[in-house]
Every structure is written in C-alpha cells, then in structure tokens.
C-alpha cells in the first residue's frame, strides 16, 4: 500500500506550476514552464528556409524540435553535452505531440525550429518541455487549433498518482511504479503524446486517461494565464 | 556595408553610439541572479548585460590527477552558443566561436589569474582530485557575450558548494551538499572593447559587433593587473590603441567587479 507521497501532495495533486511567455527577445517566440523543480525553456525560430534543400516539403512547412538537457541539469553526474539517444527520442515525440495543433500549409519549404532546454530536472522534463514549446509557438503567433498541455500520471503500488517527481519515479519497490506521460489538446481532449514505462492493468489505464485529462486541464489554466499576461503587457 | 553599419559610422563621427551611450560606458542594466538551478547544479547563476543574457552551472567530478600534477585538481570550461538564443547560432558540435569563448574568456582568465588553488582540489595525492566543470550557455545574444559569460562563470563559481564525497565507496554523493564553497583568490573580470574605424567602444551591442574591425578582450584583476587577453577580428590595432584599450578595460573592470561584489552581498 502506497499511503503518502514524499512531498505530502494528494494523489491527484500536481506540483506548483509557473509559466512565463516571451523570455527570449531574439527568438520569434519563447516561454518558460516550471513544474515543481523541473524547469523547461523553449524558443521558436522560424518559419525560415530549410537546408539542406532535400529536407524541404514543397507542400508545407515542417516542425523541428530539439530537446536538450543543460549539462548541469541532471540529478547526479554532469550530463555530457551533445545529443543522446534519449534526447533524440524526446525531440521526436515532442514534434509529434505538437503537430496536430499546427497548420504549416502556408510555409512550403520552410522549417519552424523549436529549441527546448532543460535548466533543472526533477522528473517530468519531456512534459514540461512540451508545455513550454506549445506556449512558445503561440507566442510566435502561429495559427493553432488548440494548445498542448502535458503531464505524467503514474502508478505506485495500488495508487494512481499525478505528476511524479524524481523521488517517486525512483520508488524503491521494483515493478511497483509505472510512469505514463500524456499530452492532450485541452479543447477536444485528444491525446497527442502517450508513453508508458512500467506495468498497469487495463482498468488502471482507463482510469489513468481520465486522471490525465483532468490534470492537463490544470496545466492548461496555467498556460492560458501566462499567454494572457503577455498579451496584456 | 549594410545600412546599420553606415549609420553607426555616421554616428561615430558625431561621437555618438546607436543606443545613446558614451564610448566608455557599460550598459546600465547589469544584473546577477544566483542559484537558478539549485537542485541539480552545485553552483549556478544568470547574468544580464543589457539585453544579453547567459546562464552558467557548476558540476563537480572526481578524476585521477594528471601524472605531472599529482597533487592538483583542475577546472574545465565549456561554452555553448545555443540556437535558442539567436537565429544565427546553429545546432551541432561547438564551433570556433564557442571554443574561443570557453578557452580565452573563461578558462584562461581563471587559470592564469590563479583564482582557484588547484592544490585545494586534491582529495588524495596521485589518486583522487576534484575537477570543477563550468558550463555556460547563451540565452539571448544582443552583443558582448564574452563579458557576460566571464562574469556569469565567476558568479556560478561563487555560488558553488562541494558535494559530499563518500571515501569508502569512492563516489560522489550528489544528493548531499557540504557547506564548503570554492575559495576564489581572484575575480578575473573580462572587458571587451571594439574598434570601429578609429573609435574605441566598450561593451558593444550586436550591431556594433557586426560593424567592428577588431576587438580586444582584456581580463583584469582587482589590483589592476591584466591576466588574459584575446584579440579578435580581422583588423589590426596600433600599439597606442592597445594601450588605450587596456587602460579602459582596467577602469571598466572595476565597475563590473563592483556589480559582482555587491550582488554577492545581497545573497
């Protein structure tokens, strides 16, 4: 039985969040998203011409995301600079999670670059990165069908918990922790990111989806507020 | 020459700069923030120099001392010009500009000034020593990254606390931090000066950097001595110009040093 979370949160409680839009002047759009101690920064550059040319799509612009952990942002040893297998994969799933809200048909041959930098990590960096990236794209003024909000839901022993931190992710009992990052388009509830590490039953998983939707809506409120703050400046 | 460069030249004739500063004037809004990544980095800081912004973080590693220096630890410095911070920066391995900044501004300034006593980083002679790894990242480039990077590296070093070292298992316990910080015997402050036509300007903004014929970064110590220099750009400098630049960098280094010292008091 998992009775209590290490930081005293309720099982369905997210860590405190903070979002800020327009943090990098030289980018076309930018944002910071913090959840607990995890801090993600994102900047959008583009649309701009894509080189080498054979990568161009003559019918529409393409989205290119690059997720990177700053070398001092890991929880243990220094993270070696340069891409890792992990950062490559996260870059790709980030692209896929954002594509459904974007319409790049007006920019054939162009690329929209999204750079995500993790300043500090305490689990949930890919979700924080997606939240920051969605805000940065909105800040850049792209036509978007919706925002994208992301958070991870997990299972620790018999409990389904929202927004695991590093300590929970490393829960000592093997096979008794599952981590499921989810990204949702808040207006329609459609899912744009879904991954899972660990074991869950079918029943637990349908419950997870319900919980994730509710949690993402809370993330969405924080994102919306940050965008409105920028617009009211 | 583009239109902005022509405009800069025309202004210089009237002893004016693009942003209204005097030739020997630093940008006014300089700020230092400590502990911007306190959970994961043993030391961290953010520096704003005008609208230019950089962050730095410190990680400690345990290494085997170099055979020729068995009782010394070391420092390593890296600079990354993130593509996030400017449309001109590209992804990929460090390019020559970031290598120059890491070597000439961060590493050389700290090493040659003797700011850090490498002997104090020794854990066990010939076997174990600390390596202090400094990584600096550009967040927004609006000119003179060099001075911002140099200042930010110092601020992060001031913020740093050693992690615990578990002698028995011979490993670093990153989750536990000690109260021991690094002793900085010197604070080597870099000041960058550019030459445009025959004028000499301190703390260039982006447009001035692009219009510059050459530049000189001079790193100075508290007593006014110079501990590192790096000339950049394709244009030559006369000996008189170098003299003038060094004199100016000593004067301006004092101002920037005050900002750093004051910021640490507030912490």
XYZ file of C-alpha atoms in Angstrom:
500
model
C 0.000 0.000 0.000
C 1.323 3.412 -1.024
C -0.004 5.665 1.703
C 1.728 9.000 1.471
C 3.669 10.946 -1.135
C 7.145 12.108 -0.073
C 6.345 15.797 -0.517
C 2.932 15.488 1.142
C 0.870 16.055 -2.004
C -2.527 14.447 -2.528
C -2.500 11.633 -5.066
C -4.235 13.794 -7.678
C -2.287 16.952 -6.865
C 0.205 18.498 -9.267
C 3.312 20.313 -8.082
C 3.141 24.102 -8.137
C 3.484 25.494 -11.634
C 4.722 28.705 -13.181
C 4.734 29.800 -16.798
C 6.152 32.859 -18.500
C 5.863 33.825 -22.140
C 8.330 35.968 -24.107
C 11.539 35.345 -22.188
C 13.997 35.441 -25.110
C 13.977 38.614 -27.169
C 15.872 37.286 -30.145
C 13.539 34.338 -30.654
C 10.303 34.609 -32.648
C 8.504 33.074 -29.692
C 9.626 31.814 -26.300
C 8.431 30.564 -22.944
C 9.436 29.099 -19.607
C 7.426 26.376 -17.895
C 8.197 25.218 -14.370
C 6.524 22.375 -12.520
C 7.965 21.783 -9.071
C 11.717 21.890 -9.513
C 11.652 20.948 -13.186
C 12.306 23.982 -15.384
C 11.987 23.933 -19.191
C 12.805 26.802 -21.552
C 11.652 26.882 -25.164
C 12.304 29.165 -28.107
C 10.842 29.187 -31.612
C 12.833 30.351 -34.620
C 11.053 30.500 -37.932
C 9.440 29.901 -40.268
C 12.781 30.034 -42.081
C 14.185 28.341 -45.141
C 15.210 24.746 -44.551
C 18.638 23.497 -45.556
C 19.774 21.077 -46.925
C 17.093 21.553 -49.548
C 16.165 17.890 -49.961
C 14.630 18.017 -46.475
C 12.110 20.617 -47.622
C 8.459 19.753 -48.110
C 7.110 21.687 -51.118
C 3.539 21.427 -49.826
C 4.003 22.727 -46.261
C 6.430 23.818 -43.598
C 7.896 21.283 -41.223
C 8.277 21.408 -37.464
C 11.650 20.502 -35.991
C 12.047 20.127 -32.236
C 15.271 19.773 -30.356
C 15.161 18.726 -26.692
C 18.359 19.176 -24.717
C 19.358 18.888 -21.084
C 21.868 21.501 -19.967
C 24.936 19.731 -18.662
C 24.266 20.781 -15.060
C 20.543 19.996 -15.103
C 20.704 16.290 -14.256
C 20.147 14.884 -10.792
C 23.521 13.148 -10.476
C 26.602 13.422 -12.617
C 27.128 16.059 -15.277
C 25.156 15.339 -18.445
C 27.561 15.068 -21.378
C 26.865 17.739 -23.981
C 25.628 16.700 -27.412
C 22.659 14.586 -28.386
C 21.915 11.285 -26.701
C 19.543 8.506 -27.780
C 17.168 9.724 -25.113
C 17.187 13.356 -26.249
C 16.682 12.297 -29.877
C 13.625 10.266 -28.970
C 12.146 13.006 -26.810
C 12.718 15.533 -29.618
C 10.708 13.317 -31.953
C 7.793 12.638 -29.603
C 7.679 16.370 -28.847
C 7.299 17.108 -32.562
C 4.537 14.534 -32.828
C 2.728 15.924 -29.814
C 2.682 19.454 -31.282
C 1.971 18.709 -34.974
C -1.791 18.147 -34.540
C -2.410 21.739 -33.374
C -0.301 23.412 -36.053
C -1.157 24.365 -39.606
C 2.048 24.986 -41.535
C 0.499 24.803 -45.015
C 1.290 28.454 -45.595
C 5.030 27.900 -45.307
C 6.093 25.434 -48.020
C 9.823 24.724 -47.999
C 10.260 26.267 -44.559
C 11.123 24.923 -41.143
C 9.880 26.014 -37.750
C 12.583 25.268 -35.198
C 11.671 24.710 -31.575
C 14.566 24.501 -29.132
C 13.868 23.136 -25.678
C 16.458 23.449 -22.927
C 16.068 21.832 -19.535
C 17.533 24.129 -16.874
C 16.797 21.844 -13.937
C 15.261 18.398 -13.781
C 13.145 16.664 -11.173
C 11.242 14.217 -13.432
C 8.630 15.201 -15.990
C 11.026 17.119 -18.233
C 9.502 15.965 -21.524
C 6.040 17.113 -20.421
C 7.395 20.438 -19.165
C 9.263 20.820 -22.466
C 6.076 20.240 -24.457
C 4.163 22.768 -22.326
C 6.885 25.383 -22.844
C 7.114 24.619 -26.577
C 3.349 24.981 -27.088
C 3.464 28.361 -25.348
C 6.457 29.474 -27.435
C 4.624 28.544 -30.659
C 1.588 30.519 -29.530
C 3.858 33.433 -28.597
C 5.370 33.320 -32.092
C 1.874 33.876 -33.448
C 1.331 30.674 -35.395
C -2.266 29.780 -36.157
C -3.062 26.973 -33.722
C -6.157 24.840 -33.407
C -5.546 24.409 -29.711
C -2.772 24.482 -27.118
C -0.998 21.330 -25.938
C -0.811 20.542 -22.228
C 1.173 17.672 -20.807
C 1.765 15.953 -17.511
C 2.729 12.483 -16.405
C 0.483 10.139 -14.454
C 1.870 7.169 -12.641
C 1.075 4.114 -10.647
C 2.891 3.497 -7.383
C 1.787 0.193 -5.864
C -2.012 0.426 -5.605
C -2.305 4.184 -6.140
C -2.613 6.230 -9.293
C -0.696 9.460 -8.805
C -0.351 12.660 -10.806
C 2.941 14.345 -11.745
C 5.635 12.107 -10.272
C 8.812 13.760 -9.054
C 12.242 12.112 -9.213
C 11.958 10.541 -5.794
C 8.678 8.868 -6.753
C 9.981 7.834 -10.149
C 12.801 6.042 -8.346
C 10.383 4.318 -5.933
C 12.277 1.502 -4.296
C 9.916 -1.419 -4.964
C 10.678 -2.763 -8.415
C 7.745 -3.236 -10.814
C 5.561 -1.263 -8.460
C 5.958 2.019 -10.293
C 4.713 2.979 -13.750
C 5.191 6.340 -15.442
C 2.835 7.492 -18.168
C 3.499 10.885 -19.762
C 0.432 12.221 -21.552
C -0.137 15.305 -23.705
C -3.624 16.480 -24.518
C -5.259 19.105 -26.722
C -7.377 20.599 -23.946
C -10.351 21.739 -26.021
C -11.077 18.397 -27.648
C -9.393 16.094 -25.159
C -7.483 14.418 -27.976
C -4.236 12.750 -26.976
C -1.018 13.737 -28.749
C 1.568 12.040 -26.526
C 1.269 8.720 -24.794
C 4.119 6.662 -23.425
C 4.458 4.212 -20.594
C 7.271 2.782 -18.529
C 6.091 0.068 -16.193
C 3.136 -2.233 -15.675
C -0.563 -1.351 -15.363
C -3.835 -3.243 -15.767
C -6.344 -2.332 -18.465
C -8.710 -0.939 -15.841
C -5.979 1.157 -14.294
C -5.084 2.550 -17.709
C -8.558 3.789 -18.492
C -8.575 5.459 -15.104
C -5.153 6.953 -15.917
C -6.559 8.586 -19.045
C -9.343 10.179 -17.034
C -6.918 11.471 -14.428
C -4.522 12.736 -17.103
C -7.251 14.752 -18.778
C -8.184 16.432 -15.542
C -4.539 17.147 -14.674
C -3.776 18.524 -18.148
C -6.674 20.930 -17.760
C -4.966 22.336 -14.681
C -1.765 22.740 -16.681
C -3.815 24.412 -19.432
C -5.098 27.052 -17.000
C -1.519 27.993 -16.050
C -0.508 28.170 -19.723
C -3.534 30.300 -20.651
C -2.836 32.701 -17.826
C 0.776 33.153 -18.989
C -0.346 33.894 -22.552
C -2.916 36.409 -21.351
C -0.294 38.091 -19.178
C 1.967 38.509 -22.194
C -0.875 39.878 -24.306
C -1.935 42.375 -21.665
C 1.570 43.882 -21.458
C 28.461 47.625 -45.704
C 24.829 47.488 -44.685
C 22.658 50.432 -43.742
C 23.034 49.960 -39.986
C 26.806 49.887 -40.246
C 26.750 53.088 -42.303
C 24.548 54.646 -39.666
C 26.928 53.545 -36.889
C 29.841 55.115 -38.780
C 27.940 58.354 -39.274
C 27.048 58.500 -35.585
C 30.650 57.834 -34.544
C 31.696 60.951 -36.435
C 29.445 62.879 -34.081
C 30.806 60.968 -31.061
C 27.537 59.102 -30.657
C 26.558 55.458 -30.317
C 23.495 53.628 -31.601
C 21.969 53.230 -28.135
C 22.996 56.668 -26.883
C 25.830 55.546 -24.631
C 29.210 57.202 -24.358
C 32.156 55.337 -25.893
C 33.431 54.296 -22.475
C 30.057 53.472 -20.940
C 28.842 49.986 -20.000
C 25.184 49.130 -20.479
C 23.263 50.185 -17.417
C 21.032 47.245 -16.661
C 23.514 44.660 -15.411
C 22.167 42.035 -13.046
C 23.299 38.794 -11.451
C 20.980 36.117 -10.124
C 22.311 33.188 -8.095
C 21.058 29.628 -7.710
C 18.982 29.385 -10.858
C 19.323 25.585 -10.949
C 19.878 24.824 -7.266
C 18.678 21.226 -7.198
C 20.864 19.845 -9.935
C 23.858 22.187 -10.202
C 26.333 22.602 -7.347
C 26.505 26.255 -8.316
C 24.569 28.321 -10.839
C 23.906 31.873 -11.942
C 22.292 34.036 -14.564
C 23.794 37.277 -15.831
C 22.090 40.032 -17.765
C 24.234 42.569 -19.528
C 21.753 44.907 -21.131
C 19.526 42.550 -23.082
C 22.222 39.907 -23.420
C 21.560 37.008 -21.115
C 23.604 33.929 -20.179
C 23.353 31.139 -17.600
C 26.107 29.040 -16.048
C 26.194 25.904 -13.941
C 28.900 24.104 -11.998
C 29.245 20.349 -11.638
C 31.947 18.660 -9.578
C 33.549 15.444 -10.794
C 36.195 13.221 -9.265
C 39.147 12.489 -11.525
C 42.559 10.876 -11.304
C 45.113 13.723 -11.139
C 47.321 14.235 -14.169
C 50.686 12.414 -13.722
C 52.657 15.670 -13.923
C 50.417 17.317 -11.309
C 49.691 14.543 -8.814
C 48.513 16.841 -6.026
C 46.228 19.079 -8.060
C 42.674 19.100 -9.257
C 41.558 21.079 -12.265
C 38.859 23.152 -13.920
C 37.128 22.597 -17.239
C 35.145 25.233 -19.049
C 32.590 24.869 -21.806
C 30.534 27.475 -23.616
C 27.529 26.676 -25.764
C 26.010 29.231 -28.071
C 22.508 27.827 -28.043
C 20.479 28.109 -31.246
C 17.634 29.090 -28.927
C 19.411 32.350 -28.127
C 19.940 33.731 -31.615
C 18.737 32.964 -35.138
C 22.388 32.971 -36.197
C 23.515 30.108 -33.952
C 23.297 26.597 -35.338
C 22.941 23.223 -33.675
C 25.876 20.872 -33.632
C 29.272 20.441 -32.030
C 30.958 23.541 -30.544
C 32.020 25.904 -33.313
C 35.137 28.041 -33.233
C 33.379 30.976 -31.609
C 32.183 28.988 -28.620
C 35.574 27.294 -28.300
C 37.253 30.706 -28.283
C 34.902 31.969 -25.578
C 35.445 28.887 -23.421
C 39.205 28.908 -23.770
C 40.040 32.590 -23.978
C 37.476 34.110 -21.669
C 36.547 31.527 -19.053
C 39.402 29.043 -18.864
C 42.368 31.352 -19.403
C 41.081 34.066 -17.103
C 40.566 31.618 -14.239
C 43.687 29.571 -14.832
C 46.190 32.370 -15.374
C 44.899 34.504 -12.535
C 45.331 31.642 -10.075
C 41.760 32.343 -8.967
C 41.327 28.767 -7.857
C 44.060 26.986 -5.924
C 44.246 23.665 -7.770
C 46.016 22.099 -4.796
C 42.917 22.688 -2.688
C 41.026 20.420 -5.111
C 43.173 17.408 -4.283
C 41.392 14.627 -2.396
C 44.205 12.055 -2.283
C 47.578 12.600 -3.904
C 48.064 10.687 -7.159
C 44.660 9.073 -6.778
C 41.695 11.404 -6.495
C 41.055 15.075 -7.135
C 38.112 17.310 -7.927
C 37.506 18.657 -11.386
C 35.289 21.733 -11.382
C 33.278 21.775 -14.589
C 31.857 25.133 -15.643
C 29.277 25.166 -18.416
C 27.992 28.479 -19.720
C 25.040 28.822 -22.110
C 23.871 31.827 -24.089
C 20.174 32.570 -23.553
C 19.825 35.758 -25.585
C 22.557 37.320 -27.684
C 22.354 41.076 -28.050
C 26.070 41.681 -28.074
C 29.152 41.179 -25.917
C 28.510 37.601 -24.880
C 32.161 37.397 -23.825
C 31.874 39.710 -20.822
C 28.521 38.254 -19.785
C 29.952 34.730 -19.982
C 33.069 35.611 -17.982
C 31.027 37.311 -15.280
C 28.468 34.504 -15.158
C 31.149 31.828 -14.751
C 32.521 33.733 -11.743
C 29.069 34.135 -10.223
C 28.324 30.408 -10.594
C 31.692 29.565 -9.007
C 30.889 31.875 -6.085
C 27.559 30.089 -5.685
C 29.089 26.585 -5.725
C 29.195 24.175 -2.794
C 31.123 20.893 -2.885
C 29.001 17.740 -2.935
C 29.739 15.061 -0.378
C 32.461 12.566 -1.259
C 31.992 9.052 0.064
C 35.564 7.881 0.766
C 34.566 4.306 1.498
C 32.693 3.663 -1.738
C 34.836 6.154 -3.646
C 31.982 8.041 -5.208
C 30.353 11.444 -5.161
C 27.058 11.694 -3.287
C 25.413 14.383 -5.397
C 22.257 14.406 -3.265
C 24.214 15.704 -0.296
C 25.945 19.024 -0.469
C 28.510 20.277 2.029
C 28.831 23.839 3.340
C 32.231 24.169 1.750
C 32.476 26.541 -1.156
C 35.318 27.285 -3.537
C 37.895 29.796 -2.383
C 38.286 32.353 -5.151
C 41.529 34.193 -4.615
C 40.931 36.444 -7.585
C 37.961 37.549 -9.627
C 39.270 37.916 -13.185
C 36.874 40.280 -14.962
C 36.843 40.378 -18.775
C 36.056 43.607 -20.588
C 35.563 43.675 -24.339
C 36.378 46.714 -26.416
C 35.805 47.059 -30.142
C 37.403 49.288 -32.708
C 35.154 50.739 -35.376
C 37.025 52.975 -37.846
C 39.331 54.883 -35.483
C 36.993 54.850 -32.493
C 37.212 52.655 -29.425
C 33.989 51.468 -27.759
C 33.391 49.393 -24.659
C 30.670 46.720 -24.213
C 29.447 46.535 -27.831
C 25.845 45.732 -28.707
C 25.155 43.322 -31.544
C 25.125 45.911 -34.323
C 28.425 47.346 -33.112
C 29.991 43.890 -33.011
C 28.992 43.375 -36.618
C 30.415 46.757 -37.619
C 33.671 46.280 -35.696
C 37.021 45.982 -37.466
C 38.619 44.338 -34.465
C 38.098 43.735 -30.784
C 40.150 43.098 -27.696
C 39.006 41.315 -24.558
C 41.186 42.208 -21.580
C 40.773 40.337 -18.309
C 41.888 42.234 -15.222
C 42.420 41.583 -11.527
C 41.461 43.655 -8.522
C 44.880 45.359 -8.284
C 44.641 46.430 -11.915
C 46.973 43.839 -13.361
C 45.999 42.091 -16.582
C 45.731 38.282 -16.532
C 44.483 37.397 -20.011
C 43.930 38.975 -23.394
C 42.353 37.912 -26.643
C 42.326 39.924 -29.823
C 39.598 39.174 -32.296
C 38.518 40.361 -35.716
C 40.491 40.752 -38.901
C 41.580 44.372 -38.490
C 44.936 45.362 -36.963
C 45.490 47.503 -33.867
C 48.244 50.025 -33.241
C 50.262 49.824 -30.026
C 48.690 53.117 -28.914
C 45.226 51.678 -29.432
C 46.116 48.590 -27.400
C 47.382 50.859 -24.600
C 44.145 52.796 -24.654
C 42.076 49.635 -24.664
C 43.942 48.140 -21.718
C 43.583 51.351 -19.749
C 39.860 51.455 -20.461
C 39.357 47.801 -19.565
C 41.054 48.285 -16.200
C 38.729 51.188 -15.452
C 35.604 49.371 -16.609
C 36.690 46.106 -14.963
C 36.497 47.932 -11.634
C 32.881 48.888 -12.323
C 31.862 45.367 -13.267
C 33.749 43.982 -10.259
C 31.646 46.210 -8.013
C 28.463 44.761 -9.523
C 29.724 41.239 -8.804
C 30.832 42.034 -5.259
C 27.644 43.879 -4.446
C 25.467 41.097 -5.831
C 27.103 38.518 -3.597
C 26.486 40.625 -0.509
C 22.782 40.713 -1.213
C 22.640 36.955 -1.476
